[in-house]
PDB file of N, CA and C and ligand atoms in Angstrom:
ATOM      1  N   MET E 131      60.796 -41.725  44.707  1.00 87.00           N
ATOM      2  CA  MET E 131      59.802 -42.462  44.312  1.00 87.00           C
ATOM      3  C   MET E 131      58.561 -41.428  43.830  1.00 87.00           C
ATOM      4  N   ARG E 132      57.924 -41.849  42.931  1.00 93.00           N
ATOM      5  CA  ARG E 132      56.923 -40.840  42.058  1.00 93.00           C
ATOM      6  C   ARG E 132      55.569 -41.192  42.590  1.00 93.00           C
ATOM      7  N   LEU E 133      54.831 -40.312  43.163  1.00 97.00           N
ATOM      8  CA  LEU E 133      53.372 -40.617  43.411  1.00 97.00           C
ATOM      9  C   LEU E 133      52.604 -39.681  42.524  1.00 97.00           C
ATOM     10  N   ASP E 134      51.180 -39.672  42.735  1.00 96.00           N
ATOM     11  CA  ASP E 134      50.468 -38.766  41.926  1.00 96.00           C
ATOM     12  C   ASP E 134      49.994 -37.504  43.031  1.00 96.00           C
ATOM     13  N   GLY E 135      49.144 -36.811  42.570  1.00 96.00           N
ATOM     14  CA  GLY E 135      48.790 -35.495  43.103  1.00 96.00           C
ATOM     15  C   GLY E 135      48.011 -35.823  44.652  1.00 96.00           C
ATOM     16  N   ASN E 136      47.288 -36.998  44.579  1.00 96.00           N
ATOM     17  CA  ASN E 136      46.573 -37.260  45.711  1.00 96.00           C
ATOM     18  C   ASN E 136      47.394 -37.436  47.035  1.00 96.00           C
ATOM     19  N   ALA E 137      48.632 -37.632  46.617  1.00 96.00           N
ATOM     20  CA  ALA E 137      49.623 -37.873  47.831  1.00 96.00           C
ATOM     21  C   ALA E 137      49.800 -36.554  48.659  1.00 96.00           C
ATOM     22  N   ILE E 138      49.409 -35.422  48.197  1.00 96.00           N
ATOM     23  CA  ILE E 138      49.521 -34.083  48.828  1.00 96.00           C
ATOM     24  C   ILE E 138      48.139 -33.493  49.085  1.00 96.00           C
ATOM     25  N   GLY E 139      47.203 -34.371  48.954  1.00 96.00           N
ATOM     26  CA  GLY E 139      45.696 -33.807  49.424  1.00 96.00           C
ATOM     27  C   GLY E 139      45.661 -33.355  50.631  1.00 96.00           C
ATOM     28  N   GLY E 140      46.294 -34.059  51.551  1.00 96.00           N
ATOM     29  CA  GLY E 140      46.001 -33.663  53.122  1.00 96.00           C
ATOM     30  C   GLY E 140      46.809 -32.582  53.457  1.00 96.00           C
ATOM     31  N   LEU E 141      48.098 -32.327  52.750  1.00 94.00           N
ATOM     32  CA  LEU E 141      48.860 -31.159  52.985  1.00 94.00           C
ATOM     33  C   LEU E 141      48.303 -29.934  52.448  1.00 94.00           C
ATOM     34  N   MET E 142      47.804 -30.054  51.317  1.00 94.00           N
ATOM     35  CA  MET E 142      47.282 -28.873  50.571  1.00 94.00           C
ATOM     36  C   MET E 142      46.025 -28.393  51.342  1.00 94.00           C
ATOM     37  N   LEU E 143      45.240 -29.329  51.902  1.00 94.00           N
ATOM     38  CA  LEU E 143      43.875 -29.103  52.654  1.00 94.00           C
ATOM     39  C   LEU E 143      44.397 -28.294  53.942  1.00 94.00           C
ATOM     40  N   GLU E 144      45.537 -28.634  54.588  1.00 94.00           N
ATOM     41  CA  GLU E 144      46.095 -28.103  55.725  1.00 94.00           C
ATOM     42  C   GLU E 144      46.498 -26.727  55.247  1.00 94.00           C
ATOM     43  N   LEU E 145      47.279 -26.376  54.315  1.00 93.00           N
ATOM     44  CA  LEU E 145      47.810 -25.153  53.818  1.00 93.00           C
ATOM     45  C   LEU E 145      46.921 -24.169  53.182  1.00 93.00           C
ATOM     46  N   PHE E 146      46.061 -24.719  52.305  1.00 91.00           N
ATOM     47  CA  PHE E 146      45.082 -23.732  51.585  1.00 91.00           C
ATOM     48  C   PHE E 146      43.773 -23.597  52.309  1.00 91.00           C
ATOM     49  N   GLY E 147      43.359 -24.653  53.151  1.00 91.00           N
ATOM     50  CA  GLY E 147      41.963 -24.669  53.856  1.00 91.00           C
ATOM     51  C   GLY E 147      40.997 -25.192  52.793  1.00 91.00           C
ATOM     52  N   ALA E 148      41.495 -25.796  51.653  1.00 90.00           N
ATOM     53  CA  ALA E 148      40.442 -26.056  50.710  1.00 90.00           C
ATOM     54  C   ALA E 148      40.924 -27.542  50.168  1.00 90.00           C
ATOM     55  N   GLU E 149      39.793 -28.342  49.550  1.00 91.00           N
ATOM     56  CA  GLU E 149      40.340 -29.463  48.979  1.00 91.00           C
ATOM     57  C   GLU E 149      40.942 -29.248  47.581  1.00 91.00           C
ATOM     58  N   MET E 150      42.139 -29.552  47.437  1.00 93.00           N
ATOM     59  CA  MET E 150      42.921 -29.028  46.255  1.00 93.00           C
ATOM     60  C   MET E 150      43.072 -30.084  45.155  1.00 93.00           C
ATOM     61  N   THR E 151      42.789 -31.326  45.453  1.00 94.00           N
ATOM     62  CA  THR E 151      43.394 -32.154  44.484  1.00 94.00           C
ATOM     63  C   THR E 151      42.447 -32.118  43.026  1.00 94.00           C
ATOM     64  N   ALA E 152      41.169 -31.513  43.256  1.00 94.00           N
ATOM     65  CA  ALA E 152      40.429 -31.218  42.123  1.00 94.00           C
ATOM     66  C   ALA E 152      40.795 -29.877  41.470  1.00 94.00           C
ATOM     67  N   ALA E 153      41.457 -28.949  42.129  1.00 96.00           N
ATOM     68  CA  ALA E 153      41.837 -27.764  41.495  1.00 96.00           C
ATOM     69  C   ALA E 153      42.673 -27.953  40.252  1.00 96.00           C
ATOM     70  N   ARG E 154      42.398 -26.951  39.353  1.00 97.00           N
ATOM     71  CA  ARG E 154      43.028 -27.312  37.957  1.00 97.00           C
ATOM     72  C   ARG E 154      44.160 -26.147  37.959  1.00 97.00           C
ATOM     73  N   GLY E 155      45.475 -26.619  37.565  1.00 97.00           N
ATOM     74  CA  GLY E 155      46.638 -25.714  37.513  1.00 97.00           C
ATOM     75  C   GLY E 155      46.923 -25.760  36.094  1.00 97.00           C
ATOM     76  N   VAL E 156      47.455 -24.475  35.755  1.00 98.00           N
ATOM     77  CA  VAL E 156      48.042 -24.297  34.395  1.00 98.00           C
ATOM     78  C   VAL E 156      49.619 -24.318  34.450  1.00 98.00           C
ATOM     79  N   CYS E 157      50.123 -25.193  33.823  1.00 98.00           N
ATOM     80  CA  CYS E 157      51.571 -25.356  33.814  1.00 98.00           C
ATOM     81  C   CYS E 157      52.060 -23.947  33.217  1.00 98.00           C
ATOM     82  N   GLY E 158      53.092 -23.540  33.938  1.00 98.00           N
ATOM     83  CA  GLY E 158      53.927 -22.353  33.503  1.00 98.00           C
ATOM     84  C   GLY E 158      54.770 -22.601  32.385  1.00 98.00           C
ATOM     85  N   SER E 159      55.009 -23.656  32.008  1.00 98.00           N
ATOM     86  CA  SER E 159      55.858 -24.014  31.103  1.00 98.00           C
ATOM     87  C   SER E 159      55.294 -24.494  29.619  1.00 98.00           C
ATOM     88  N   CYS E 160      54.308 -25.575  29.833  1.00 98.00           N
ATOM     89  CA  CYS E 160      53.685 -25.988  28.360  1.00 98.00           C
ATOM     90  C   CYS E 160      52.332 -25.571  28.422  1.00 98.00           C
ATOM     91  N   GLY E 161      51.811 -25.173  29.417  1.00 98.00           N
ATOM     92  CA  GLY E 161      50.270 -24.636  29.361  1.00 98.00           C
ATOM     93  C   GLY E 161      49.485 -25.795  29.636  1.00 98.00           C
ATOM     94  N   ALA E 162      49.770 -26.797  29.814  1.00 98.00           N
ATOM     95  CA  ALA E 162      48.813 -27.933  30.033  1.00 98.00           C
ATOM     96  C   ALA E 162      47.699 -27.537  31.307  1.00 98.00           C
ATOM     97  N   VAL E 163      46.602 -28.068  31.177  1.00 98.00           N
ATOM     98  CA  VAL E 163      45.652 -27.666  32.284  1.00 98.00           C
ATOM     99  C   VAL E 163      45.246 -29.003  32.800  1.00 98.00           C
ATOM    100  N   GLU E 164      45.591 -29.294  34.082  1.00 97.00           N
ATOM    101  CA  GLU E 164      45.485 -30.588  34.805  1.00 97.00           C
ATOM    102  C   GLU E 164      44.881 -30.272  36.272  1.00 97.00           C
ATOM    103  N   PRO E 165      44.016 -31.269  36.740  1.00 97.00           N
ATOM    104  CA  PRO E 165      43.711 -31.178  38.136  1.00 97.00           C
ATOM    105  C   PRO E 165      45.066 -31.764  38.918  1.00 97.00           C
ATOM    106  N   LEU E 166      45.065 -31.043  40.021  1.00 97.00           N
ATOM    107  CA  LEU E 166      46.379 -31.321  40.628  1.00 97.00           C
ATOM    108  C   LEU E 166      46.495 -32.880  41.285  1.00 97.00           C
ATOM    109  N   ALA E 167      45.459 -33.534  41.195  1.00 97.00           N
ATOM    110  CA  ALA E 167      45.624 -34.973  41.341  1.00 97.00           C
ATOM    111  C   ALA E 167      46.447 -35.837  40.193  1.00 97.00           C
ATOM    112  N   GLN E 168      46.419 -34.911  38.858  1.00 98.00           N
ATOM    113  CA  GLN E 168      46.972 -35.639  37.759  1.00 98.00           C
ATOM    114  C   GLN E 168      48.329 -35.038  37.529  1.00 98.00           C
ATOM    115  N   THR E 169      49.179 -34.776  38.633  1.00 98.00           N
ATOM    116  CA  THR E 169      50.645 -34.452  38.632  1.00 98.00           C
ATOM    117  C   THR E 169      51.378 -35.554  39.273  1.00 98.00           C
ATOM    118  N   ASP E 170      52.848 -35.295  38.936  1.00 98.00           N
ATOM    119  CA  ASP E 170      53.852 -36.099  39.478  1.00 98.00           C
ATOM    120  C   ASP E 170      54.461 -35.475  40.847  1.00 98.00           C
ATOM    121  N   VAL E 171      54.239 -36.306  41.916  1.00 98.00           N
ATOM    122  CA  VAL E 171      54.776 -35.862  43.198  1.00 98.00           C
ATOM    123  C   VAL E 171      55.846 -36.544  43.599  1.00 98.00           C
ATOM    124  N   TYR E 172      56.989 -35.793  44.070  1.00 97.00           N
ATOM    125  CA  TYR E 172      58.179 -36.449  44.663  1.00 97.00           C
ATOM    126  C   TYR E 172      58.200 -35.924  46.274  1.00 97.00           C
ATOM    127  N   LEU E 173      58.037 -36.684  47.254  1.00 94.00           N
ATOM    128  CA  LEU E 173      57.860 -36.231  48.668  1.00 94.00           C
ATOM    129  C   LEU E 173      59.211 -35.885  49.162  1.00 94.00           C
ATOM    130  N   ASN E 174      60.518 -36.460  48.838  1.00 88.00           N
ATOM    131  CA  ASN E 174      61.579 -36.212  49.503  1.00 88.00           C
ATOM    132  C   ASN E 174      62.585 -35.772  48.627  1.00 88.00           C
ATOM    133  N   ALA E 175      62.441 -34.646  47.895  1.00 82.00           N
ATOM    134  CA  ALA E 175      63.185 -33.941  46.790  1.00 82.00           C
ATOM    135  C   ALA E 175      64.510 -33.231  47.102  1.00 82.00           C
ATOM    136  N   PRO E 176      64.669 -32.279  47.997  1.00 84.00           N
ATOM    137  CA  PRO E 176      64.153 -32.348  49.487  1.00 84.00           C
ATOM    138  C   PRO E 176      62.811 -31.393  49.364  1.00 84.00           C
ATOM    139  N   GLY E 177      62.049 -31.611  50.530  1.00 94.00           N
ATOM    140  CA  GLY E 177      60.696 -30.992  50.421  1.00 94.00           C
ATOM    141  C   GLY E 177      59.853 -31.755  49.525  1.00 94.00           C
ATOM    142  N   THR E 178      58.761 -31.207  49.079  1.00 97.00           N
ATOM    143  CA  THR E 178      57.777 -31.821  48.142  1.00 97.00           C
ATOM    144  C   THR E 178      57.912 -31.000  46.899  1.00 97.00           C
ATOM    145  N   VAL E 179      58.208 -31.712  45.949  1.00 97.00           N
ATOM    146  CA  VAL E 179      58.110 -31.247  44.436  1.00 97.00           C
ATOM    147  C   VAL E 179      56.999 -31.732  43.746  1.00 97.00           C
ATOM    148  N   VAL E 180      56.317 -30.969  43.040  1.00 97.00           N
ATOM    149  CA  VAL E 180      55.091 -31.384  42.067  1.00 97.00           C
ATOM    150  C   VAL E 180      55.420 -31.064  40.832  1.00 97.00           C
ATOM    151  N   ARG E 181      55.533 -32.058  39.723  1.00 98.00           N
ATOM    152  CA  ARG E 181      55.954 -31.712  38.372  1.00 98.00           C
ATOM    153  C   ARG E 181      54.765 -31.910  37.408  1.00 98.00           C
ATOM    154  N   CYS E 182      54.748 -31.035  36.330  1.00 98.00           N
ATOM    155  CA  CYS E 182      53.653 -31.299  35.335  1.00 98.00           C
ATOM    156  C   CYS E 182      54.073 -32.556  34.666  1.00 98.00           C
ATOM    157  N   ARG E 183      52.959 -33.425  34.476  1.00 97.00           N
ATOM    158  CA  ARG E 183      52.964 -34.662  33.836  1.00 97.00           C
ATOM    159  C   ARG E 183      53.440 -34.725  32.462  1.00 97.00           C
ATOM    160  N   HIS E 184      53.060 -33.657  31.854  1.00 98.00           N
ATOM    161  CA  HIS E 184      53.409 -33.345  30.506  1.00 98.00           C
ATOM    162  C   HIS E 184      54.731 -32.924  29.988  1.00 98.00           C
ATOM    163  N   CYS E 185      55.468 -32.153  30.910  1.00 98.00           N
ATOM    164  CA  CYS E 185      56.735 -31.586  30.410  1.00 98.00           C
ATOM    165  C   CYS E 185      57.681 -31.701  31.648  1.00 98.00           C
ATOM    166  N   GLN E 186      57.222 -32.075  32.707  1.00 98.00           N
ATOM    167  CA  GLN E 186      58.238 -32.484  33.914  1.00 98.00           C
ATOM    168  C   GLN E 186      58.668 -31.022  34.528  1.00 98.00           C
ATOM    169  N   ASN E 187      58.181 -29.899  34.220  1.00 98.00           N
ATOM    170  CA  ASN E 187      58.271 -28.591  34.742  1.00 98.00           C
ATOM    171  C   ASN E 187      57.823 -28.778  36.209  1.00 98.00           C
ATOM    172  N   VAL E 188      58.574 -28.011  37.068  1.00 98.00           N
ATOM    173  CA  VAL E 188      58.164 -27.907  38.427  1.00 98.00           C
ATOM    174  C   VAL E 188      57.151 -26.918  38.689  1.00 98.00           C
ATOM    175  N   VAL E 189      55.936 -27.330  38.941  1.00 98.00           N
ATOM    176  CA  VAL E 189      54.816 -26.451  39.226  1.00 98.00           C
ATOM    177  C   VAL E 189      54.640 -25.974  40.526  1.00 98.00           C
ATOM    178  N   LEU E 190      55.062 -26.645  41.506  1.00 97.00           N
ATOM    179  CA  LEU E 190      54.819 -26.401  42.828  1.00 97.00           C
ATOM    180  C   LEU E 190      56.012 -27.091  43.729  1.00 97.00           C
ATOM    181  N   ARG E 191      56.552 -26.266  44.708  1.00 97.00           N
ATOM    182  CA  ARG E 191      57.510 -26.779  45.661  1.00 97.00           C
ATOM    183  C   ARG E 191      57.080 -26.398  47.070  1.00 97.00           C
ATOM    184  N   ILE E 192      56.986 -27.202  47.904  1.00 97.00           N
ATOM    185  CA  ILE E 192      56.760 -26.960  49.431  1.00 97.00           C
ATOM    186  C   ILE E 192      57.912 -27.466  50.340  1.00 97.00           C
ATOM    187  N   VAL E 193      58.255 -26.580  51.011  1.00 97.00           N
ATOM    188  CA  VAL E 193      59.312 -26.990  52.029  1.00 97.00           C
ATOM    189  C   VAL E 193      58.893 -26.565  53.569  1.00 97.00           C
ATOM    190  N   ARG E 194      58.748 -27.481  54.411  1.00 93.00           N
ATOM    191  CA  ARG E 194      58.291 -27.232  55.610  1.00 93.00           C
ATOM    192  C   ARG E 194      59.546 -27.308  56.668  1.00 93.00           C
ATOM    193  N   ALA E 195      59.637 -26.291  57.583  1.00 93.00           N
ATOM    194  CA  ALA E 195      60.447 -26.298  58.650  1.00 93.00           C
ATOM    195  C   ALA E 195      59.801 -26.083  59.890  1.00 93.00           C
ATOM    196  N   PRO E 196      60.312 -26.244  61.030  1.00 93.00           N
ATOM    197  CA  PRO E 196      59.583 -25.916  62.291  1.00 93.00           C
ATOM    198  C   PRO E 196      59.117 -24.641  62.417  1.00 93.00           C
ATOM    199  N   GLY E 197      57.773 -24.419  62.502  1.00 94.00           N
ATOM    200  CA  GLY E 197      57.201 -23.045  62.561  1.00 94.00           C
ATOM    201  C   GLY E 197      56.904 -22.384  61.348  1.00 94.00           C
ATOM    202  N   ARG E 198      57.213 -22.927  60.093  1.00 95.00           N
ATOM    203  CA  ARG E 198      56.847 -22.294  58.933  1.00 95.00           C
ATOM    204  C   ARG E 198      56.860 -23.154  57.729  1.00 95.00           C
ATOM    205  N   THR E 199      56.310 -22.632  56.690  1.00 96.00           N
ATOM    206  CA  THR E 199      56.117 -23.321  55.440  1.00 96.00           C
ATOM    207  C   THR E 199      56.482 -22.548  54.322  1.00 96.00           C
ATOM    208  N   TRP E 200      57.209 -22.989  53.412  1.00 97.00           N
ATOM    209  CA  TRP E 200      57.647 -21.957  52.101  1.00 97.00           C
ATOM    210  C   TRP E 200      57.105 -22.753  50.849  1.00 97.00           C
ATOM    211  N   ILE E 201      56.336 -21.888  49.979  1.00 96.00           N
ATOM    212  CA  ILE E 201      55.690 -22.481  49.133  1.00 96.00           C
ATOM    213  C   ILE E 201      56.010 -21.790  47.776  1.00 96.00           C
ATOM    214  N   ASP E 202      56.396 -22.446  46.786  1.00 97.00           N
ATOM    215  CA  ASP E 202      56.955 -21.820  45.585  1.00 97.00           C
ATOM    216  C   ASP E 202      56.051 -22.145  44.374  1.00 97.00           C
ATOM    217  N   LEU E 203      55.381 -21.197  43.988  1.00 96.00           N
ATOM    218  CA  LEU E 203      54.200 -21.481  43.006  1.00 96.00           C
ATOM    219  C   LEU E 203      54.815 -20.828  41.429  1.00 96.00           C
ATOM    220  N   SER E 204      55.996 -20.504  41.485  1.00 97.00           N
ATOM    221  CA  SER E 204      56.507 -19.772  40.239  1.00 97.00           C
ATOM    222  C   SER E 204      56.351 -20.457  38.778  1.00 97.00           C
ATOM    223  N   GLY E 205      56.194 -21.791  38.959  1.00 98.00           N
ATOM    224  CA  GLY E 205      56.041 -22.809  37.818  1.00 98.00           C
ATOM    225  C   GLY E 205      54.628 -22.992  37.472  1.00 98.00           C
ATOM    226  N   MET E 206      53.796 -22.421  37.993  1.00 98.00           N
ATOM    227  CA  MET E 206      52.205 -22.605  37.901  1.00 98.00           C
ATOM    228  C   MET E 206      51.698 -21.224  37.369  1.00 98.00           C
ATOM    229  N   ARG E 207      51.123 -21.137  36.117  1.00 98.00           N
ATOM    230  CA  ARG E 207      50.650 -20.041  35.694  1.00 98.00           C
ATOM    231  C   ARG E 207      49.492 -19.528  36.427  1.00 98.00           C
ATOM    232  N   SER E 208      48.551 -20.416  36.696  1.00 97.00           N
ATOM    233  CA  SER E 208      47.361 -20.089  37.614  1.00 97.00           C
ATOM    234  C   SER E 208      46.710 -21.390  38.048  1.00 97.00           C
ATOM    235  N   ILE E 209      45.851 -21.276  39.045  1.00 95.00           N
ATOM    236  CA  ILE E 209      45.214 -22.108  39.677  1.00 95.00           C
ATOM    237  C   ILE E 209      43.905 -21.993  39.963  1.00 95.00           C
ATOM    238  N   GLU E 210      42.904 -22.862  39.392  1.00 96.00           N
ATOM    239  CA  GLU E 210      41.545 -22.732  39.705  1.00 96.00           C
ATOM    240  C   GLU E 210      40.868 -23.600  40.837  1.00 96.00           C
ATOM    241  N   ILE E 211      40.409 -23.070  41.854  1.00 92.00           N
ATOM    242  CA  ILE E 211      40.077 -23.972  42.964  1.00 92.00           C
ATOM    243  C   ILE E 211      38.455 -23.942  42.998  1.00 92.00           C
ATOM    244  N   PRO E 212      37.846 -24.991  42.765  1.00 90.00           N
ATOM    245  CA  PRO E 212      36.232 -25.098  42.898  1.00 90.00           C
ATOM    246  C   PRO E 212      35.817 -24.957  44.258  1.00 90.00           C
ATOM    247  N   ASP E 213      34.497 -24.355  44.259  1.00 88.00           N
ATOM    248  CA  ASP E 213      33.913 -24.253  45.614  1.00 88.00           C
ATOM    249  C   ASP E 213      33.647 -25.621  46.161  1.00 88.00           C
ATOM    250  N   ALA E 214      33.732 -25.522  47.524  1.00 77.00           N
ATOM    251  CA  ALA E 214      33.549 -26.833  48.235  1.00 77.00           C
ATOM    252  C   ALA E 214      32.088 -27.177  47.892  1.00 77.00           C
ATOM    253  N   GLY E 215      31.930 -28.419  47.997  1.00 68.00           N
ATOM    254  CA  GLY E 215      30.363 -29.159  47.949  1.00 68.00           C
ATOM    255  C   GLY E 215      30.066 -29.007  46.361  1.00 68.00           C
TER     256      GLY E 215
HETATM  257 ZN1   ZN A 574      53.993 -28.624  31.539  1.00 73.06          ZN
END
């Protein structure tokens, strides 16, 4: 089932300590710049897989296990997190 980036807003807040749905990521494949909310999210992929809406490149993968979380950001060139407030 495909969701948008708002589906992982709570998870990202927990992991990064910041509201991330407005954070703008640069796709490592096609260079598109989009807020995280404007991505395609698959929650049971396994783990959580976030894909670029333009080229379907995997920009973020999150796998949680008891006691730890594994985050793969290799598909994202950069991410810009706005200050809170
Ligand atoms: Zn892309």
